[in-house]
CSV table of C-alpha atoms in Angstrom, one decimal:
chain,number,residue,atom,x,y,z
L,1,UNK,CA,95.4,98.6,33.8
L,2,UNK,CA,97.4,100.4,36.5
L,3,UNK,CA,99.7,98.0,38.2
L,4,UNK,CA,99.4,94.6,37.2
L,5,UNK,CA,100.4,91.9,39.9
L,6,UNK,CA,104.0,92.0,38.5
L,7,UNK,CA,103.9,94.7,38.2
L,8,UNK,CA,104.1,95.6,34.1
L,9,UNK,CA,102.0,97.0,31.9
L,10,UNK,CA,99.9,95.0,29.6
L,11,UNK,CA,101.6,96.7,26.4
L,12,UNK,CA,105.0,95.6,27.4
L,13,UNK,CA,103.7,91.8,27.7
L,14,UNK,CA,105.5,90.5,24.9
L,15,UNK,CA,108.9,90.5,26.5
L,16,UNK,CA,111.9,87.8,25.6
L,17,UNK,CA,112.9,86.4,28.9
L,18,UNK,CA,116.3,85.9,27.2
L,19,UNK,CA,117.9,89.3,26.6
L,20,UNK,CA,115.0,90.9,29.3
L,21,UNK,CA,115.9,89.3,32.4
L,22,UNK,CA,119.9,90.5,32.7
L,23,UNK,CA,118.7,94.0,32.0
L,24,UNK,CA,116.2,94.0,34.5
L,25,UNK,CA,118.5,92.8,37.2
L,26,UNK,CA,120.9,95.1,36.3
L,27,UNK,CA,118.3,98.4,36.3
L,28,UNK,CA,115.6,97.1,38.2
L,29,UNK,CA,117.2,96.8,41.4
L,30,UNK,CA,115.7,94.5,44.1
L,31,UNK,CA,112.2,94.4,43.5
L,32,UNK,CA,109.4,94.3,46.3
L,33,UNK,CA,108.2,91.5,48.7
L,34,UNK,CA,105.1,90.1,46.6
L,35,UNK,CA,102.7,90.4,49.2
L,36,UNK,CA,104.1,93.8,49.0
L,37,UNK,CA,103.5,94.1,45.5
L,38,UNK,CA,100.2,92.9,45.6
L,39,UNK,CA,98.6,95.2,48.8
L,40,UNK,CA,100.1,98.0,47.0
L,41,UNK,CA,98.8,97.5,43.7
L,42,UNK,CA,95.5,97.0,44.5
L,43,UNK,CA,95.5,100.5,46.8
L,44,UNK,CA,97.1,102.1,43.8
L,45,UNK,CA,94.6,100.5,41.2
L,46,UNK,CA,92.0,102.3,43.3
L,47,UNK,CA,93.3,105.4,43.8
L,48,UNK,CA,93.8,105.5,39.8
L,49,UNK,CA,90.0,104.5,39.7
L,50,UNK,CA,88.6,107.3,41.7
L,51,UNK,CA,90.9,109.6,40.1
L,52,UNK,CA,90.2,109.2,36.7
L,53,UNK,CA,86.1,109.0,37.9
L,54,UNK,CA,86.0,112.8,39.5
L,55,UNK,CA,83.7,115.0,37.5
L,56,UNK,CA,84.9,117.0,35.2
L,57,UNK,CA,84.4,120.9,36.1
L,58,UNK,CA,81.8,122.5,34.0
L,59,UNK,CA,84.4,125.1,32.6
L,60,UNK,CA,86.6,123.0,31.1
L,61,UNK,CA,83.8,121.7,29.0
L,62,UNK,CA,83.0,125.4,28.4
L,63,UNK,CA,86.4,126.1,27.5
L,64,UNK,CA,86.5,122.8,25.0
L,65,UNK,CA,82.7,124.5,23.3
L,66,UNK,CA,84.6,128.1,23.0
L,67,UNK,CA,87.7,126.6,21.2
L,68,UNK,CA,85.3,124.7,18.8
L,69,UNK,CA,82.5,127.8,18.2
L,70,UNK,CA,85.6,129.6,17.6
L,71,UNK,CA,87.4,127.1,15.2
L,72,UNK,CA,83.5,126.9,13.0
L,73,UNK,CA,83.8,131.1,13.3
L,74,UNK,CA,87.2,130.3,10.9
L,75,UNK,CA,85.9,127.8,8.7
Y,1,UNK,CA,78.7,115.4,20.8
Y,2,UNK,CA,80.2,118.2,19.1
Y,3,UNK,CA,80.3,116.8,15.5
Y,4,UNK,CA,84.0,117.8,15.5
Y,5,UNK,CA,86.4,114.3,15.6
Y,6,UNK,CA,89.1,116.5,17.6
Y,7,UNK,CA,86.8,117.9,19.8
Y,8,UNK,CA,85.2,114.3,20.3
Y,9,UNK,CA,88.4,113.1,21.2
Y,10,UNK,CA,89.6,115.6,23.3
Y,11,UNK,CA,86.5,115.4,25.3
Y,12,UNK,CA,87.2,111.3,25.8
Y,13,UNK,CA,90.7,111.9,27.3
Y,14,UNK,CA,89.5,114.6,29.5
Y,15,UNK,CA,89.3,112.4,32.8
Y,16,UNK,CA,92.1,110.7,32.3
Y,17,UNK,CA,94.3,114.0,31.5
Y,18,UNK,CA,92.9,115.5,34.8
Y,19,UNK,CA,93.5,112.3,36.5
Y,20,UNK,CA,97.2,112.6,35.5
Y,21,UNK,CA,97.4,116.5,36.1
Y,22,UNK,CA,95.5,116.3,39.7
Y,23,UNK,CA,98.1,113.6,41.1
Y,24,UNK,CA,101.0,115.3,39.1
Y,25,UNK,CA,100.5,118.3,40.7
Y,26,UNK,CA,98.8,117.4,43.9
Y,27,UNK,CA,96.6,120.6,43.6
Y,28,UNK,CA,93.0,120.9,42.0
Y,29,UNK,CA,93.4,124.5,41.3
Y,30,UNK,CA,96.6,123.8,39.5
Y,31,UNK,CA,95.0,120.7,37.9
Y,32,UNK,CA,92.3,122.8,36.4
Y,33,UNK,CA,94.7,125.2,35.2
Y,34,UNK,CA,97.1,122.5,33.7
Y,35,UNK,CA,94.0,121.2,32.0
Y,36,UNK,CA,93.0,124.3,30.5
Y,37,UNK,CA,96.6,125.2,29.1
Y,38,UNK,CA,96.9,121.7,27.7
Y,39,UNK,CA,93.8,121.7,25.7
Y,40,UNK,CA,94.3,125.3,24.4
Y,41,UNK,CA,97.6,124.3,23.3
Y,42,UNK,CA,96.3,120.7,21.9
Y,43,UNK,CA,93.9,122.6,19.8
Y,44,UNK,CA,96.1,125.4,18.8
Y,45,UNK,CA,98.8,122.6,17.6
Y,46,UNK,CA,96.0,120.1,16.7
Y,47,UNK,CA,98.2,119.9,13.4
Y,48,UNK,CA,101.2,118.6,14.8
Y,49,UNK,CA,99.3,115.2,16.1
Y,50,UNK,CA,100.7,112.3,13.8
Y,51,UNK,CA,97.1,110.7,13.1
Y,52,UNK,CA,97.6,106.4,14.0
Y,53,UNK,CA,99.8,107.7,17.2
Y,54,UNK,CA,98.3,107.8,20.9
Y,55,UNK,CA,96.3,110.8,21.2
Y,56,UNK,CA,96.3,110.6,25.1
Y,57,UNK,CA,100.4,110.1,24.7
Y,58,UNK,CA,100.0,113.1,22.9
Y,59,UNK,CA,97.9,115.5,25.2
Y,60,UNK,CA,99.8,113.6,28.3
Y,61,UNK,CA,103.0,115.1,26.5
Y,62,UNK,CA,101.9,118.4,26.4
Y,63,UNK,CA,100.8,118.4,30.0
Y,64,UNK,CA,103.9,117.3,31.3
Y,65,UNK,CA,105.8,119.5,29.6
Y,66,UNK,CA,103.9,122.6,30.3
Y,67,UNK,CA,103.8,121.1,34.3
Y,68,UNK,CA,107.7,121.2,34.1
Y,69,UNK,CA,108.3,124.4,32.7
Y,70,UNK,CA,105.5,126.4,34.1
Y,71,UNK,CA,103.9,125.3,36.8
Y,72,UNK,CA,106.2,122.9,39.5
Y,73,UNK,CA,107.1,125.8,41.5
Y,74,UNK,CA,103.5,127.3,41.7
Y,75,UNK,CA,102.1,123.0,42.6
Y,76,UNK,CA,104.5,123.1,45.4
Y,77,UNK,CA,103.5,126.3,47.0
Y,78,UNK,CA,99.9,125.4,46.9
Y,79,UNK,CA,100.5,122.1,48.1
Y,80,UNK,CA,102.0,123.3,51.5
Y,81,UNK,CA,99.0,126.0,51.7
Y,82,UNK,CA,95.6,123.9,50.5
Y,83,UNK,CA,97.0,120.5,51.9
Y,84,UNK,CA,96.4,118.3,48.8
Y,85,UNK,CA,93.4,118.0,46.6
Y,86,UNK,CA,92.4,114.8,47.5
Y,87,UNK,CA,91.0,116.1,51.0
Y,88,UNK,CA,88.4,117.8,48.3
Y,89,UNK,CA,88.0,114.9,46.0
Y,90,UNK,CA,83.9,113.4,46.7
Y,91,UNK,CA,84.7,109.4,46.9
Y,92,UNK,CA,81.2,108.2,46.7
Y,93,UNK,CA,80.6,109.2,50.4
Y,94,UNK,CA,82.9,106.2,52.2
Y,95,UNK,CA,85.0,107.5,54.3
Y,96,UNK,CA,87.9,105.1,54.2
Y,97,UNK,CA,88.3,105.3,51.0
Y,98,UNK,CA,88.5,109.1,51.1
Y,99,UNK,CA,91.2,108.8,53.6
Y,100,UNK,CA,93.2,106.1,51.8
Y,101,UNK,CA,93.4,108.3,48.6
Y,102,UNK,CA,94.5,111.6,50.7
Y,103,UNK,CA,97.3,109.4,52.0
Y,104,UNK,CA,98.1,107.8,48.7
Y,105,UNK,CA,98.1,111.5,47.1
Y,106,UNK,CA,100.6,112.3,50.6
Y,107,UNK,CA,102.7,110.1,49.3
Y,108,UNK,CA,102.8,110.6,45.4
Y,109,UNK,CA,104.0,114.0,46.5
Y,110,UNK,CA,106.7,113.1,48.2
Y,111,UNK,CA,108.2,111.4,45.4
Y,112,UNK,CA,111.0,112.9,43.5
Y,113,UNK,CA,109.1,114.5,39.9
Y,114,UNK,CA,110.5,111.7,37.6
Y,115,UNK,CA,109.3,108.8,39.6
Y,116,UNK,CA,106.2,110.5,40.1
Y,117,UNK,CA,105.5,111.3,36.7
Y,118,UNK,CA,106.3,107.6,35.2
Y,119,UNK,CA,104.4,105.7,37.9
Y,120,UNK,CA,101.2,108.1,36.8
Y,121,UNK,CA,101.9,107.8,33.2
Y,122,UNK,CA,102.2,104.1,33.5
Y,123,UNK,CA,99.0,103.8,36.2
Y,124,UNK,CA,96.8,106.7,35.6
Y,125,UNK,CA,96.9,107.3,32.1
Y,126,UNK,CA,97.6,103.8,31.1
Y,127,UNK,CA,100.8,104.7,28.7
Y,128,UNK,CA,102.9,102.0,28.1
Y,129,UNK,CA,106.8,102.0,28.9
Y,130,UNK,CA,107.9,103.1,25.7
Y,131,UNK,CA,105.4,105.6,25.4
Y,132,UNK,CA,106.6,107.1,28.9
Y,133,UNK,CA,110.0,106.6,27.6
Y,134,UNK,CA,109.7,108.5,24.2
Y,135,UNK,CA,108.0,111.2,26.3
Y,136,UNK,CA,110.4,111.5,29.0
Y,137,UNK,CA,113.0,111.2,26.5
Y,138,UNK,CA,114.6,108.4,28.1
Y,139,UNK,CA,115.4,104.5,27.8
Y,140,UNK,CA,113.3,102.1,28.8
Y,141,UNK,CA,115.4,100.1,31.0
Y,142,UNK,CA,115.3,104.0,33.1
Y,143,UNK,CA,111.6,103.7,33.0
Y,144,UNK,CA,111.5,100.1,34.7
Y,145,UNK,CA,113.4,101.4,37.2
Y,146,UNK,CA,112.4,104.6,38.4
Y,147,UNK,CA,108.7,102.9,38.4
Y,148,UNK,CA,110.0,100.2,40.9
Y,149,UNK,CA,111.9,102.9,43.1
Y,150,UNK,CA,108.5,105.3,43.2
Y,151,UNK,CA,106.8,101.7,43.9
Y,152,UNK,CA,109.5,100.8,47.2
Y,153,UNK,CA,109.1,104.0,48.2
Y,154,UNK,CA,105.4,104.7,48.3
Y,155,UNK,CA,105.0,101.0,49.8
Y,156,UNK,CA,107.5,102.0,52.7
Y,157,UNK,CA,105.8,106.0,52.9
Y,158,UNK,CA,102.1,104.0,53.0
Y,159,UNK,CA,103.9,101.4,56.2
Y,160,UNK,CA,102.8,98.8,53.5
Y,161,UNK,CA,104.4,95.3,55.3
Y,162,UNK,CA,102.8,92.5,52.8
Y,163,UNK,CA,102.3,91.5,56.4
Y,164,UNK,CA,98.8,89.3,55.9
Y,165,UNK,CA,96.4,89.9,53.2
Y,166,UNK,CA,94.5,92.8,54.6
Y,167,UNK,CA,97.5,94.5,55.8
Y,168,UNK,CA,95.9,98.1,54.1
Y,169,UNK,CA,92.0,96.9,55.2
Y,170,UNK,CA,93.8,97.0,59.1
Y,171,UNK,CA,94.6,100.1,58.4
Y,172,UNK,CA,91.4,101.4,57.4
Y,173,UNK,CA,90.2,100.2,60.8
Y,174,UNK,CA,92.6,101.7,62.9
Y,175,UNK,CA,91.3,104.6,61.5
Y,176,UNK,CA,87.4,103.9,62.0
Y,177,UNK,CA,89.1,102.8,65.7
Y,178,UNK,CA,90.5,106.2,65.7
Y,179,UNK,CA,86.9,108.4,64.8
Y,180,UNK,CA,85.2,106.6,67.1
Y,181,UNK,CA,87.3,107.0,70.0
């Protein structure tokens, strides 16, 4: 999930559309054209993609292994 | 991999925590160091994790914190000097796609730090509000809204007009337009 078409996250899905929608009008603020919405999300879902798919640089795997031989040096 | 559950675990966030720390900061070599700090602390405090909580809402707490108090001055710096990490970031070789991140990552810097840091908690590390809200120590009507300000103003900083469906995809070819000419 990044952003969904509307915008919210999946784990905030169950929402009451009784007490929810006042509050969100009051602290929202206007929201964005959908077409909007919709061009930026999916930019935004891909840029979240590619992020979270960059290697990860070998010394921060190296630096995980120290803590570990370290924390078994301990034990 | 390791045999150790932590380690194991630690090792399974690890994209996702750089993910968050690269666009936090805007800088790889501040990422890296982010990373770093935040998994030495992680393990160093490994006994403060309540077990059944998020353990990414946990590490992503930890970064954030240590961005704010430590390092935002330093990102900045290095952000005017090195011009932004994603100009380094390999994007399977297409071109466009490189260039839509850099200027998605332009524009995530130019965000004040608390929209930036909610609309990457909520997309890149996939927290949900009340998770960013517990960490940020704020309500969650305050998260709802500073994710749709970061979203009006990123959509107005990208010249994002709704205007057709491939609005972004014209883009892209204005700038293959560009190269070629």
């Amino acid at each position: 999930m990044t952003m969904n078409e509307d915008g919210h996250s999946p784990a905030n899905g169950r929402r009451n559309p009784a007490t929810d929608k006042g509050e969100e009008l009051a602290e929202e603020g206007p929201s964005l054209d959908p077409r909007v919405q919709e061009q930026l999300g999916r930019v935004f879902r891909s840029f979240c993609d590619d992020l979270v798919h960059q290697p990860i640089p070998d010394k921060l795997a190296v630096l995980l292994a120290r803590l570990e031989a370290k924390q078994r040096g301990k034990e | 991999m390791s045999g150790d559950p932590f380690a194991d675990m630690m090792v399974a966030e690890m994209p996702y925590l750089r993910a968050f720390a690269l666009s936090l900061s805007g800088s790889t070599s501040v990422a890296d160091d982010l990373v770093q700090e935040t998994l030495v602390k992680a393990w160093t405090h490994a006994g403060s994790f309540e077990k059944g909580t998020n353990f990414r809402a946990w590490l992503v707490t930890i970064l954030r914190n240590t961005y704010f108090n430590q390092y935002r001055k330093l990102s900045r710096e290095v952000q005017d000097s090195d011009h932004v990490h994603a100009g380094q970031i390999a994007v399977g070789g297409e071109q466009e796609s490189s260039a839509s991140m850099r200027d998605m990552q332009r524009a995530i810097n130019l965000l004040p730090p608390d929209q930036r840091e909610i609309l990457l908690m909520i997309g890149v590390t996939e927290l949900s509000y009340e998770e960013a809200a517990q960490i940020c120590n704020i309500a969650v009507g305050t998260v709802k809204s500073r994710l749709n300000r970061a979203r009006a103003r990123l959509a107005e900083l990208l010249g994002l007009t709704g205007d057709g469906p491939a609005g972004a995809d014209r883009a892209i070819e204005d700038r293959k337009t560009l190269r070629q000419s």
